[in-house]
Every structure is written in C-alpha cells, then in structure tokens.
Coordinates of C-alpha atoms and ligand atoms in Angstrom, one line a residue:
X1 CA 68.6 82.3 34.2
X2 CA 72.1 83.2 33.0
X3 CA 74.4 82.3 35.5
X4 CA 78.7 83.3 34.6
X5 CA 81.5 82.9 37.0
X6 CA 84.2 85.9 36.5
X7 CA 87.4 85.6 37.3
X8 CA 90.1 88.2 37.9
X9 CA 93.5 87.2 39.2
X10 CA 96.7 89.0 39.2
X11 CA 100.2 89.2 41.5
X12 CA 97.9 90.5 43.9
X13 CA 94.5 89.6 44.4
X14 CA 92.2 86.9 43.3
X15 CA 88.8 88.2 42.7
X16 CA 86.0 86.1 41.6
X17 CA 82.5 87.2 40.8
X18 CA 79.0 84.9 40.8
X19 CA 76.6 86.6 38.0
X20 CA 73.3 85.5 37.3
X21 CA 71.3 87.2 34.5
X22 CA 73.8 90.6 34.7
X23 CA 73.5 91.2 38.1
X24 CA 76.5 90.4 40.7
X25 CA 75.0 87.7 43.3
X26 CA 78.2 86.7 44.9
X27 CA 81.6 88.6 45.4
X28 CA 84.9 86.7 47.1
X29 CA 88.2 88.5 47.2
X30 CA 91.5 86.7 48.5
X31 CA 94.6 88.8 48.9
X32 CA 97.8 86.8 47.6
X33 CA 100.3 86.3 50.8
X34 CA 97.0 86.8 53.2
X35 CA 95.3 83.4 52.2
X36 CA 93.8 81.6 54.9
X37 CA 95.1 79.2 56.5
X38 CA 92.9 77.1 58.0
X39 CA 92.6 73.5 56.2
X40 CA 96.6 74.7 55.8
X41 CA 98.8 71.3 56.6
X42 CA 102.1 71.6 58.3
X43 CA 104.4 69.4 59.8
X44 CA 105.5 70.5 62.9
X45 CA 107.5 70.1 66.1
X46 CA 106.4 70.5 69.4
X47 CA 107.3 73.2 71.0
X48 CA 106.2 73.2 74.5
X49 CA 103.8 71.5 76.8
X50 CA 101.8 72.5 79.0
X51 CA 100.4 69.5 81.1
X52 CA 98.1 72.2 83.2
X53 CA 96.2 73.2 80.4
X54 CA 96.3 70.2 78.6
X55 CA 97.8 71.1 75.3
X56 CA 101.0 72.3 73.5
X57 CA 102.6 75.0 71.2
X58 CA 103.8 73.9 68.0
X59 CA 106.2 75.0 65.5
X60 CA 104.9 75.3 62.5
X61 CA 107.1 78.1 60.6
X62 CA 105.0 80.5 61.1
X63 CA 105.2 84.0 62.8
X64 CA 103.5 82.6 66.4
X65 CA 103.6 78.9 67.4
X66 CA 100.7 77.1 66.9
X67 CA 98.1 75.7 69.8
X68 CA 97.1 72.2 69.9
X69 CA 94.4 70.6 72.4
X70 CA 95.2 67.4 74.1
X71 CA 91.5 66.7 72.4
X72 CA 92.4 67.1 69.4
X73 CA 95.4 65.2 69.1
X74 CA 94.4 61.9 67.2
X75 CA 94.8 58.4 69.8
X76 CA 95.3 55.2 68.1
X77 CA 93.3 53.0 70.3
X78 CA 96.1 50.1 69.8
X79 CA 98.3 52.8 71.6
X80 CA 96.8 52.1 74.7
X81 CA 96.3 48.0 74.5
X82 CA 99.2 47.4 76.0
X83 CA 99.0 49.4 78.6
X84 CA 99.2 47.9 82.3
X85 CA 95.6 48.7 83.0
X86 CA 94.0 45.9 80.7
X87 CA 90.4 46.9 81.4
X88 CA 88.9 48.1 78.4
X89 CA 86.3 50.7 79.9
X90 CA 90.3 52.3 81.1
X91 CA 91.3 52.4 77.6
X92 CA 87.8 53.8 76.2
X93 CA 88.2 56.7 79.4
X94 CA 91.6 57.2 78.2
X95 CA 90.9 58.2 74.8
X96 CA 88.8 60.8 75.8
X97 CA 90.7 62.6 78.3
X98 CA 93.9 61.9 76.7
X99 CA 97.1 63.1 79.1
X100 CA 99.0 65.7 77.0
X101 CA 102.8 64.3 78.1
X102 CA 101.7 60.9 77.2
X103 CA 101.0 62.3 73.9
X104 CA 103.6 64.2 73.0
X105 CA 107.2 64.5 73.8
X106 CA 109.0 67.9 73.8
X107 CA 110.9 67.8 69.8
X108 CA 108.8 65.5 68.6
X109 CA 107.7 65.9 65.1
X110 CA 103.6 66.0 64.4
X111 CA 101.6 66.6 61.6
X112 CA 98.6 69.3 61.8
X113 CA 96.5 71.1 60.2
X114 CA 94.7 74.7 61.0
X115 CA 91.3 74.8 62.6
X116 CA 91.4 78.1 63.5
X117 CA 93.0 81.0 61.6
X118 CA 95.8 82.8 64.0
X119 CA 94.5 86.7 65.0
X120 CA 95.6 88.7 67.1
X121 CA 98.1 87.8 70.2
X122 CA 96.7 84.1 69.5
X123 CA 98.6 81.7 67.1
X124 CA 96.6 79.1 64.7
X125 CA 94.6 76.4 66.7
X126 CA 95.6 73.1 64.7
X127 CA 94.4 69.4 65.1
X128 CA 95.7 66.6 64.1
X129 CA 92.7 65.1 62.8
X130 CA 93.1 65.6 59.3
X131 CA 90.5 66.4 57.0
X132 CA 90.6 66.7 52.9
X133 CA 87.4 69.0 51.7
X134 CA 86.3 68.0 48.3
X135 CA 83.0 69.1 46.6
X136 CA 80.8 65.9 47.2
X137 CA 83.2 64.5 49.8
X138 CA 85.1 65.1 53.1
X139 CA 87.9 62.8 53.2
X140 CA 89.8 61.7 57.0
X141 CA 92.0 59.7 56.1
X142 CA 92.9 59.7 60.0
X143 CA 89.5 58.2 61.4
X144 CA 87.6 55.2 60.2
X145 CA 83.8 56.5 60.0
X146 CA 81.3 57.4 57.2
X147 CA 79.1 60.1 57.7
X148 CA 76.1 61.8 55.7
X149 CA 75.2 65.6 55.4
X150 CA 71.9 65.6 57.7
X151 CA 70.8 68.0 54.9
X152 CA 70.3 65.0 52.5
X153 CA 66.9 63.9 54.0
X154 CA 65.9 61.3 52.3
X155 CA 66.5 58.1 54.7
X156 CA 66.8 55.9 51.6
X157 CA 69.2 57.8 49.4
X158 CA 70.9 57.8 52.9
X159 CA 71.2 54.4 53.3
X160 CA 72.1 53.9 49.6
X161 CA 75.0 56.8 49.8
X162 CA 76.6 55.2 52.6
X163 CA 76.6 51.7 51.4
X164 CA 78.1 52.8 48.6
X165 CA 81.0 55.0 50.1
X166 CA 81.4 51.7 52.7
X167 CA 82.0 49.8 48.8
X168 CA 84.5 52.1 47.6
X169 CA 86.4 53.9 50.7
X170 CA 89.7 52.2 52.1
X171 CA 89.7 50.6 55.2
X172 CA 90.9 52.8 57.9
X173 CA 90.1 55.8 56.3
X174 CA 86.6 58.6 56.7
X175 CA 84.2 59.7 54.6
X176 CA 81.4 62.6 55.1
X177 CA 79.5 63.0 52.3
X178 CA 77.9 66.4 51.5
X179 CA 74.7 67.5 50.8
X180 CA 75.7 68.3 46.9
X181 CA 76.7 64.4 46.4
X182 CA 72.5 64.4 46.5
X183 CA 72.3 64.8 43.1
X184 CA 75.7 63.6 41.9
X185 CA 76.2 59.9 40.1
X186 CA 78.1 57.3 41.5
X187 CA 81.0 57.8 38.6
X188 CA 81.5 61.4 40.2
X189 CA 81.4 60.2 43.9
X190 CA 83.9 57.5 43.2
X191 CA 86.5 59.8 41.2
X192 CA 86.3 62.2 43.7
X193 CA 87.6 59.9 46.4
X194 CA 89.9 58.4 44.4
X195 CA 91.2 61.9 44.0
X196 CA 90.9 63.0 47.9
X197 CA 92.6 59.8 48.6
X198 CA 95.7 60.3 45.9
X199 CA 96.1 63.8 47.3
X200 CA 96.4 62.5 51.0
X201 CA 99.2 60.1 49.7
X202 CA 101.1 63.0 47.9
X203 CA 101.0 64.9 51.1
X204 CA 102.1 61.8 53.6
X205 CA 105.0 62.0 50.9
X206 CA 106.1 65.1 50.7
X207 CA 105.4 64.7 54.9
X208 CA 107.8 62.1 54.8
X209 CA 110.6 64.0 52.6
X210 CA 110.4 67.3 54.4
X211 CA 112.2 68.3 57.8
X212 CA 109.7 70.0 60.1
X213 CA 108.5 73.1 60.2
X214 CA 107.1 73.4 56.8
X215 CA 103.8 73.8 55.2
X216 CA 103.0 70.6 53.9
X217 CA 99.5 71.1 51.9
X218 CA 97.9 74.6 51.5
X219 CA 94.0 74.4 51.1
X220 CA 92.9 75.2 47.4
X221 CA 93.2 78.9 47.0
X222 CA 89.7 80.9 46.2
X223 CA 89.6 80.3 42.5
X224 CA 90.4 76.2 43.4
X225 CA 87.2 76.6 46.1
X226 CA 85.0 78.0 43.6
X227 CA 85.5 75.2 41.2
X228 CA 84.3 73.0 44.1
X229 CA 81.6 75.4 45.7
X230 CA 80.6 77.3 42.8
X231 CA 81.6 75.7 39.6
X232 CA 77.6 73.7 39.7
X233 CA 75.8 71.9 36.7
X234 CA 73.4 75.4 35.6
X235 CA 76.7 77.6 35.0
X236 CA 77.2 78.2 31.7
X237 CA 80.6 80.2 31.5
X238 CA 83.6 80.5 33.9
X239 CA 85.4 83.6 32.5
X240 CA 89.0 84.0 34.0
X241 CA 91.7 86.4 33.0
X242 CA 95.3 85.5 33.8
X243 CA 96.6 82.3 31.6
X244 CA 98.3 80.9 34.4
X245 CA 94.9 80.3 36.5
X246 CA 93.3 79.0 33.8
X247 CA 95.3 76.4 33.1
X248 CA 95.2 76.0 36.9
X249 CA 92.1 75.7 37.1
X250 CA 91.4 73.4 33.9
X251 CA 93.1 70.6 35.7
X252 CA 91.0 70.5 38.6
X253 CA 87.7 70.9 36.6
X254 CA 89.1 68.0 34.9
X255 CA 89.4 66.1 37.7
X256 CA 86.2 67.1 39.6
X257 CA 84.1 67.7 37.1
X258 CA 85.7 66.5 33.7
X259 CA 82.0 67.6 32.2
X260 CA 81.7 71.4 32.6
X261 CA 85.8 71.2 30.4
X262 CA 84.0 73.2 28.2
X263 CA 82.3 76.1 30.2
X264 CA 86.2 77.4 31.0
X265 CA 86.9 80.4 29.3
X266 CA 90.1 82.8 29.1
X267 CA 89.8 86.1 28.7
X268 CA 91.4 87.4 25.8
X269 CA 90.3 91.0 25.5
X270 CA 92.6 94.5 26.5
X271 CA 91.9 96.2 29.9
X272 CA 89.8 94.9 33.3
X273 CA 88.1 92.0 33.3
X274 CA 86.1 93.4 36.2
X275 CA 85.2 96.8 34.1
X276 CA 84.8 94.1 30.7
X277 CA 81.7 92.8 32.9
X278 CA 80.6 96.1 34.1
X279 CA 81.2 94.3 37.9
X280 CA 83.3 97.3 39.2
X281 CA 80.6 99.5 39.5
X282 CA 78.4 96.8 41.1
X283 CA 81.4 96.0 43.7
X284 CA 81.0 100.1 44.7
X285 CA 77.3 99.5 45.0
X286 CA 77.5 96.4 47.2
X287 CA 79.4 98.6 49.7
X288 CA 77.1 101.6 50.1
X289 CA 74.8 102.1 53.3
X290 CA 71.8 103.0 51.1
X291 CA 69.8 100.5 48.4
X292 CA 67.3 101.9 46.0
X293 CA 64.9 99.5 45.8
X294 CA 62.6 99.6 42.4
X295 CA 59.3 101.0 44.1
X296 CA 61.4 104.1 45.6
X297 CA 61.3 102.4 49.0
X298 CA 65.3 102.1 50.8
X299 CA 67.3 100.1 52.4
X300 CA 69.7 101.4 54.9
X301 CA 72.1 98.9 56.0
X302 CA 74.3 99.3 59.5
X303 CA 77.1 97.3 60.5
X304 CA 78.6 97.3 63.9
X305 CA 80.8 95.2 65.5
X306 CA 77.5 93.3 67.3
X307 CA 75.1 92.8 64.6
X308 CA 74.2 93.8 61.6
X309 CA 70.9 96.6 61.1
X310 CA 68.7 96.9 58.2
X311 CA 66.0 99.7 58.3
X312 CA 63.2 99.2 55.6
X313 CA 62.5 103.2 54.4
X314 CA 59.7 104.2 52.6
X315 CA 60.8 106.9 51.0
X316 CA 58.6 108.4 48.7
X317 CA 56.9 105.5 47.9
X318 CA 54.1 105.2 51.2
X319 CA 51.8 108.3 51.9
X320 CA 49.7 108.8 54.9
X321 CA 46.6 106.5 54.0
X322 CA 48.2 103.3 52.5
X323 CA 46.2 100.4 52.4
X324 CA 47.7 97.7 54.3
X325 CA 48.8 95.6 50.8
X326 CA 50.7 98.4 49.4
X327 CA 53.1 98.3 53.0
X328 CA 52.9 94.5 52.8
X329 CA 54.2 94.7 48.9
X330 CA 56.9 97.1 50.1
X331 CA 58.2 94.5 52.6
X332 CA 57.8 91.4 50.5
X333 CA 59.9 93.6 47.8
X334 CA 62.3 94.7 50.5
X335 CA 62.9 91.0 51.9
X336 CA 63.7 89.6 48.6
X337 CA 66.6 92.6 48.0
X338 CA 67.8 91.7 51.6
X339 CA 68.3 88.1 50.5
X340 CA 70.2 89.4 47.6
X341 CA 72.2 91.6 50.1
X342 CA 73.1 89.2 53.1
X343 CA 74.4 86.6 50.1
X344 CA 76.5 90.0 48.2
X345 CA 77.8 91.6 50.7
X346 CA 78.6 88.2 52.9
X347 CA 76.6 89.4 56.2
X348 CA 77.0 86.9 59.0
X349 CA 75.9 86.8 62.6
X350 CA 72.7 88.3 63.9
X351 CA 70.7 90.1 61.4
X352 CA 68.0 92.3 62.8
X353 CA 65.9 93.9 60.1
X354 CA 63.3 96.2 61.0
X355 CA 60.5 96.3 57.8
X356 CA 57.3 98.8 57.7
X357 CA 55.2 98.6 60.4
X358 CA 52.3 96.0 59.7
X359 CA 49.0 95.4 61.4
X360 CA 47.7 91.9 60.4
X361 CA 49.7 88.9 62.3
X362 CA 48.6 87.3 58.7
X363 CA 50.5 90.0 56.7
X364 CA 53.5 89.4 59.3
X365 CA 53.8 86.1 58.7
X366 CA 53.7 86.9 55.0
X367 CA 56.8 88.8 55.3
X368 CA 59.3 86.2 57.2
X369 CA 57.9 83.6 54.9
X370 CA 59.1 85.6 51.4
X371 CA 62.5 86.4 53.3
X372 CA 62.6 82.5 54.2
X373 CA 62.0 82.0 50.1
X374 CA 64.5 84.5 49.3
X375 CA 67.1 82.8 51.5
X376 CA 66.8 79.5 49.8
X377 CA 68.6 80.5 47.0
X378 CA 71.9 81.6 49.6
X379 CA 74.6 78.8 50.0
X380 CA 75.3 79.4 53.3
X381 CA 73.2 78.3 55.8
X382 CA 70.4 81.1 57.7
X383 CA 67.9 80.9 60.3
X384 CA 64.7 83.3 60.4
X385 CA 63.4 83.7 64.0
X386 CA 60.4 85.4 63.2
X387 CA 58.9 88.7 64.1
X388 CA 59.0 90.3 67.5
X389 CA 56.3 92.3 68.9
X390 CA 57.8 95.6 67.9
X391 CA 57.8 94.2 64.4
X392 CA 61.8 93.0 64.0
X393 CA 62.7 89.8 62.3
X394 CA 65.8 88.2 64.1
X395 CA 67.9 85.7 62.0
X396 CA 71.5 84.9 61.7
X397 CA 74.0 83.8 58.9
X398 CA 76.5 81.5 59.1
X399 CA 79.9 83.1 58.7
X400 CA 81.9 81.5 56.2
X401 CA 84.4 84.0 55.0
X402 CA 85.2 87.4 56.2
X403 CA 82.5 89.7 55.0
X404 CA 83.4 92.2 51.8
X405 CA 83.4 95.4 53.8
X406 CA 86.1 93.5 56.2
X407 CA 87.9 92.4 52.8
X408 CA 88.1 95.5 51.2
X409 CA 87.3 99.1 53.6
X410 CA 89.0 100.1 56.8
X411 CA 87.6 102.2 59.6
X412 CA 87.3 105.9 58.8
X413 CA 90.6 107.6 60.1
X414 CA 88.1 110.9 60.5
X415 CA 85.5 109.3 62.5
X416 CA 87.3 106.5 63.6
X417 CA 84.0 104.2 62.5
X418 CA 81.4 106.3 64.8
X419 CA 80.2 108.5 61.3
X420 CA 80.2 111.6 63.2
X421 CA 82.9 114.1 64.0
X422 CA 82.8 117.3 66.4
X423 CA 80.2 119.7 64.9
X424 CA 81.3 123.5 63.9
X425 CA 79.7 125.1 67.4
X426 CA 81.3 122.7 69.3
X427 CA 84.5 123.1 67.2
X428 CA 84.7 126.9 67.8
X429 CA 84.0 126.1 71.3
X430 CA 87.1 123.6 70.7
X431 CA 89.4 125.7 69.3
X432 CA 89.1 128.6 71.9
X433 CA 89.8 126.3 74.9
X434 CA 93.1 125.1 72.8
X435 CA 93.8 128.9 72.2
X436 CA 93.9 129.4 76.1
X437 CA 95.3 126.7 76.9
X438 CA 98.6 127.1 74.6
X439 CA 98.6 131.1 74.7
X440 CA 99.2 132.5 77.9
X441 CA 96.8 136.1 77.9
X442 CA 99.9 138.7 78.2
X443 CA 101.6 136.8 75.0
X444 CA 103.2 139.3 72.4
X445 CA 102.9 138.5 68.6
X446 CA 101.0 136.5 66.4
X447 CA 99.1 133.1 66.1
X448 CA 98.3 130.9 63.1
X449 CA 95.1 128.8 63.6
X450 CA 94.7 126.6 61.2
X451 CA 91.6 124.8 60.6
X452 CA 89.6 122.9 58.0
X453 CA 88.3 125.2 55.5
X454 CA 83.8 124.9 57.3
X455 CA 85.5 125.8 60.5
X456 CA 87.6 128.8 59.7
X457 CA 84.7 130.0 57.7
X458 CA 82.1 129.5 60.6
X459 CA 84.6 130.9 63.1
X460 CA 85.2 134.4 60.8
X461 CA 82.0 134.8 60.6
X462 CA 80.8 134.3 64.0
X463 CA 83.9 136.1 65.4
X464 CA 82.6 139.4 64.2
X465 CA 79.3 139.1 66.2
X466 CA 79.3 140.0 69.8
X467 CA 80.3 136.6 71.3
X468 CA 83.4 136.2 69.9
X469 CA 85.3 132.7 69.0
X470 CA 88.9 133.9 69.5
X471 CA 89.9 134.8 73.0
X472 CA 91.0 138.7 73.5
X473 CA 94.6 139.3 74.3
X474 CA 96.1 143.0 74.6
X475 CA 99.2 142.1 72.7
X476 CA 98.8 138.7 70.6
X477 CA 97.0 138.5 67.6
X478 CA 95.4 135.4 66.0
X479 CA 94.8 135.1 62.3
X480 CA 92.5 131.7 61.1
X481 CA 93.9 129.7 58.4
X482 CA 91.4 127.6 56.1
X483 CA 93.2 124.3 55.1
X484 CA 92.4 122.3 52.1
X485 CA 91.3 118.8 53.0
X486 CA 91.8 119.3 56.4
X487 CA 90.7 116.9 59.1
X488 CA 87.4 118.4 60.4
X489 CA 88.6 117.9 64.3
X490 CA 92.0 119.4 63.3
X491 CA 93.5 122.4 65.6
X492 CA 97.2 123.8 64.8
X493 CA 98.2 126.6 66.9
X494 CA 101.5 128.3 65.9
X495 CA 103.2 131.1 66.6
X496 CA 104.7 133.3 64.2
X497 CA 108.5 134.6 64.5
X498 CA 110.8 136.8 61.7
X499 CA 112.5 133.4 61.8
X500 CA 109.2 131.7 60.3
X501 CA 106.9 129.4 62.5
X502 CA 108.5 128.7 65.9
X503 CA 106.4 127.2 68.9
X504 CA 103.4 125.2 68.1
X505 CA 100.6 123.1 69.2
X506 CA 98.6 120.3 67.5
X507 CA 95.2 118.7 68.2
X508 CA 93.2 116.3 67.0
X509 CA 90.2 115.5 69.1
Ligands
ZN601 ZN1 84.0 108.8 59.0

C-alpha cells in the first residue's frame, strides 16, 4: 500500500489529506485565527473567585475569562506541611478537596493551560496541570508520575518501558507513554523527552519574561500534529505546498523523527495542490448523503444532532429470492465502506447502522466481526456493541476533532437542516391565507405576488380550475410573479401605485 500525506496551506486554511493507494482515508481542515485552543498555555491573572462553587475566572486575554476548578489547580504537598494541623491524613484530605481562597488570591498571576475549548456563553475550562503532547510521550512536567498506555499490553514491554522512562526522566517531572512508543527504539523515546522537556523550559521562560495575560505556548497547529499523529514509519511521501510550512515542518521531523528527513516533499508545480492530487473531488464526495458502493448496493448516511444513521440500500443489486450469502456479502462489503467512512468523514458519538436484514445469528455475527476488522485500521478509538434484535449494530467513536461536515457546511438557510420545505399544495394554501390576511376584501388596485418560479407556475395553473388559489375581490386584482432563485417558502405581497410599489408584506414561513 501507497500511503502520501498532502498538504495544502495558505493565509487561510491548513488542509491536510491522508492517501493510501489513491484513495483519500483521512481529511483534517484547520481554519487560521479559529485554531483550537485547548493544550493552548496562557499565563494568567485571576480574576474572580468564587468560594461557593469552588473555582475562579481567569484572565487570560481572551474574549471571555477563563474557568478554573479548585480540582484542578495543582497543590504542592509541601504547601500544606506547615500547616497547624500536623496530622498527615489532614494534609492528604486537603489535597483533595482543596479550598479555592487558600489557593488563590484575587490578582494573582497563574499559569494554565486549556482543557476545554470556550463555546458558547462559556469561556475555556483551564487547569493548571500542565501537559506537553509528544508522539511517543506525554510530558507533566507539574506531577512526578510515570504512566503506560493500557493499550500496550504486553506486561513485560511494560515493565521495561517504564524502567526505562524512570532512567531518563527528571526528578519531579511525568511521563505517560503512548501506545506508538510500542514499537519505537529507546534512541527515539529518549530524544523525544529531551525535546518535551527543552520545550517546557522555553515556555517557563518566556512565562517568566511576559506580564500576564498572554498566550504563552500554542499547541502545534494541524500540520505540526500530523507530523506527530500521522507522519508513521510506512509513509512514503509528505507532499506540502507553501515554502514556509515546509520548512516548518522540516524542523520538527528533524527532531521527532530525524529518519523520515527524506519523505518531505515541496510542491513545486502551478495551480491546487488539492486538484494536483485529484483530492477536491474526493473532499465533495466525502460530504454527500449517498455512497455507491461497487456491487450497486448504497449507503445513505444521516447526521443529526443525536447520532449518526447509516441505512445499508440494496439498490439494484438484491432481487426477491436472494440466497442468504449474497445479503451477507452485501453487508460484509457495506461494513468495510462504513469503516472507510466513520474514519473520512470524522463521525463520532453513537453510530447506529442499520444493514440488510439477515436470518442466521451466524451470518449476524459475521457482519459486526468484518466492521470490527475494518475499524482496526481507524486511529481513533471505536466500540461495536453488536446487533440488536431488530438487526442494528450500535457503536460509538471517539470524538477527537470536530467532524468535516461541522468544518466545512452550515445548516441549509432553506430548510433550516430539516431537508424539507412547505410543499406547492400547502404553499398555494399559504399564500391565500397571506393574501387575506394583508388585503382587506373591498381593496381597490393591484397586487404583486411574488413567488418562487414551481409555485407561481402551480398556482396559474390551478387558479384557472374551479377552486381557485387567489382570493376574489370586486375591485383588487392580483397578478403572480415567478422569481428566479427564489426561496421556495417565500411570499411578497405588494401593492402597486402610479408612484411604483407602495405597501407591502413579506413572509417567509
Ligand atoms: Zn435544505
């Protein structure tokens, strides 16, 4: 397999593209000036405290004051040693329940860092346990613990991971090691740290040179998270477009991984990097309702606010007397393109899928073990609850990002998301109530209507029949007016005048 990371960055946007073997696997997009923050480190002043709810607002420069939770406000055990209650099971009850005015004074400065992006009325939750992300490591420089992805199963490479971190790590500082540092040599693991734990010193500098609020350490923007996440041992070309970002990104490769130097390529042709790659199209695809599957069966995927829906359709492709493998092929086809879907389009929360109705429990179980198969190759994390007795398989992603129809669609201003506007009976219905309702029955003159062009043409023609659409007045006259690209709920009554259009109503359902 051919697998190519694409790269398009601008002013803009960063936009960066997973391929394996042609097709597009993996899509992130990152607006410039909309990054996230969380993993964002600010030194900040508190604000305000508020002792009943056990936490405080701090200033952090940005647009709402940030929250922080008495629990997540680091304690330095020695803090409390000299307290006047000397018993130690005090101290230990202390820490955990820590009093919010003991911990912070009104003014004081504080370093934090985002937990929780701000949305909303709500401001950014922040902590002041501090955590550095790298690819094989997590670095706390604030806590003095090592821990070990329970993903890496083995007990012994374990043992042997955290014996070596315990070698290498300063005192005083943490470690989590994740699951990737599985296959990863002890070189790699040790110049990782040493980087982690130079980029915590540049920041307690620059902490101790700055004058709160200010951002002190922004987390690695997308294409600096897809060197880490993405950026593995079996991919053979990272393609990106702007000079700046390559060079960019060339010195963190060369710190992370000094080894895949040579898979960084700039892109030196004319025109889209994203059309160069043929990925625009793809990018369209990834967003439509309906997949084409190879074997004329469909997809149809739904999301709503709740959950997400796919609907297994088989088309053309299942007749009346299918034997039961042909439906079980369909499914096993249809789980593996769902797998390839969750992971494109970024799907997270509860999935429910409902596939082709099966009768053998065997072939059921068939089913949610090739959609368990196909999920293996997904980076984020899934869980398959099986079928229910009406033949749904429950599972749920883990959201990591916000998914690509959040990044890049908005609700339909015509149906405002539902997919379904008035339809042309109830329109006509629609517009004669508005008619009577704006035009008073012994009215002199004439009326404009205007409509979108399927309604004027339905109301013309049914309004020569004997139920008529327009209301009959003895002295006002109303003449329909088809407008191009008109919203299909729209209504505009106006009346008509020597001086031009003077009075007039507007509706939108
Ligand atoms: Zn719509």
């Amino acid at each position: 397999m051919i697998k190519k990371i694409i790269a398009d960055a601008n002013t803009h946007e960063a936009r960066v593209a997973l391929m394996e073997d042609n097709d597009l696997v993996e899509i992130l997009v990152e607006m410039r000036g909309k990054e996230r923050l969380v993993g964002n480190i600010y030194k900040g002043r508190v604000a305000n405290i508020l002792p009943g709810m056990q936490a405080a607002f701090v200033d952090v420069g940005l647009e709402k004051n940030a929250f922080l939770y008495a629990g997540d406000i680091l304690c330095d055990e020695s803090d409390f040693l000299f307290d006047d209650t000397q018993d130690p099971s005090n101290v230990k009850k202390k820490l955990e329940v820590p009093n919010i005015k003991e911990l912070l004074k009104p003014n004081q400065e504080i370093m934090v860092q985002v937990l929780k992006q701000p949305g909303g009325s709500k401001g950014a939750r922040v902590t002041t346990h501090i955590t550095l992300p790298g690819r094989l490591l997590v670095l706390m420089p604030t806590v003095d613990h090592i821990g070990v992805s329970r993903r890496i199963g083995d007990e012994q490479k374990r043992e042997q991971l955290k014996e070596f971190i315990g070698a290498v790590k300063p005192s005083n500082m943490g470690v989590i090691v994740r699951t990737v540092a599985e296959q990863a040599s002890d070189e790699e693991i040790a110049s990782e740290l040493k980087f982690l734990v130079r980029l915590w010193q540049k920041v307690q500098e620059k902490s101790d040179f700055v004058s709160a609020p200010r951002l002190i350490h922004a987390e690695e923007t997308l294409l600096f998270r897809t060197v880490r996440d993405m950026l593995t041992s079996d991919v053979q070309e990272f393609i990106i477009n702007d000079k700046d970002y390559y060079e960019k990104v060339m010195a963190v490769v060369n710190i992370l991984s000094p080894s895949m130097m040579d898979r960084l390529k700039l892109f030196e042709e004319e025109g889209n990097i994203f059309d160069y790659f043929n990925i625009e199209d793809k990018i369209t695809k990834a967003l439509q309702r309906k997949v084409w599957l190879k074997n004329g069966c469909y997809l149809v995927i739904d999301e709503t606010e709740a959950l997400t829906v796919i609907d297994v359709n088989t088309g053309k492709y299942i007749g009346e007397d299918n034997l039961q493998d042909t439906i079980l092929n369909a499914n096993i086809e249809a789980a593996n393109e769902i797998a390839r879907q969750l992971r494109l389009r970024d799907l997270s929360g509860i999935i429910v899928i409902d596939f082709i109705d099966l009768e053998d429990e065997g072939n059921k179980q068939k089913v949610v073990d090739a959609l368990n198969e196909a999920l293996k190759h997904d980076r984020t994390k899934s869980n398959v609850l099986g079928m229910t007795e009406l033949g749904l398989v429950e599972m749920t992603r883990k959201k990591t990002r916000r998914k690509l129809s959040a990044l890049t669609q908005a609700t339909c201003p015509c149906c405002g998301g539902s997919g379904k506007v008035y339809n042309l009976d109830n329109m006509a219905m629609r517009v004669r109530r508005e008619i009577i309702r704006t035009v008073k029955s012994d009215a002199h003159g004439m009326f404009i209507v205007e409509v979108s062009g399927p309604l004027a043409e339905y109301i013309v023609a049914h309004n020569n029949q004997n139920q008529a659409v327009l209301p009959h007045y003895e002295n006002a006259h109303f003449f329909i007016r088809s407008v191009k690209n008109a919203h299909p709920e729209q209504i505009i009554v106006t009346q008509v005048t020597d001086k031009g259009a003077l009075s007039g109503t507007q509706v939108f359902c």
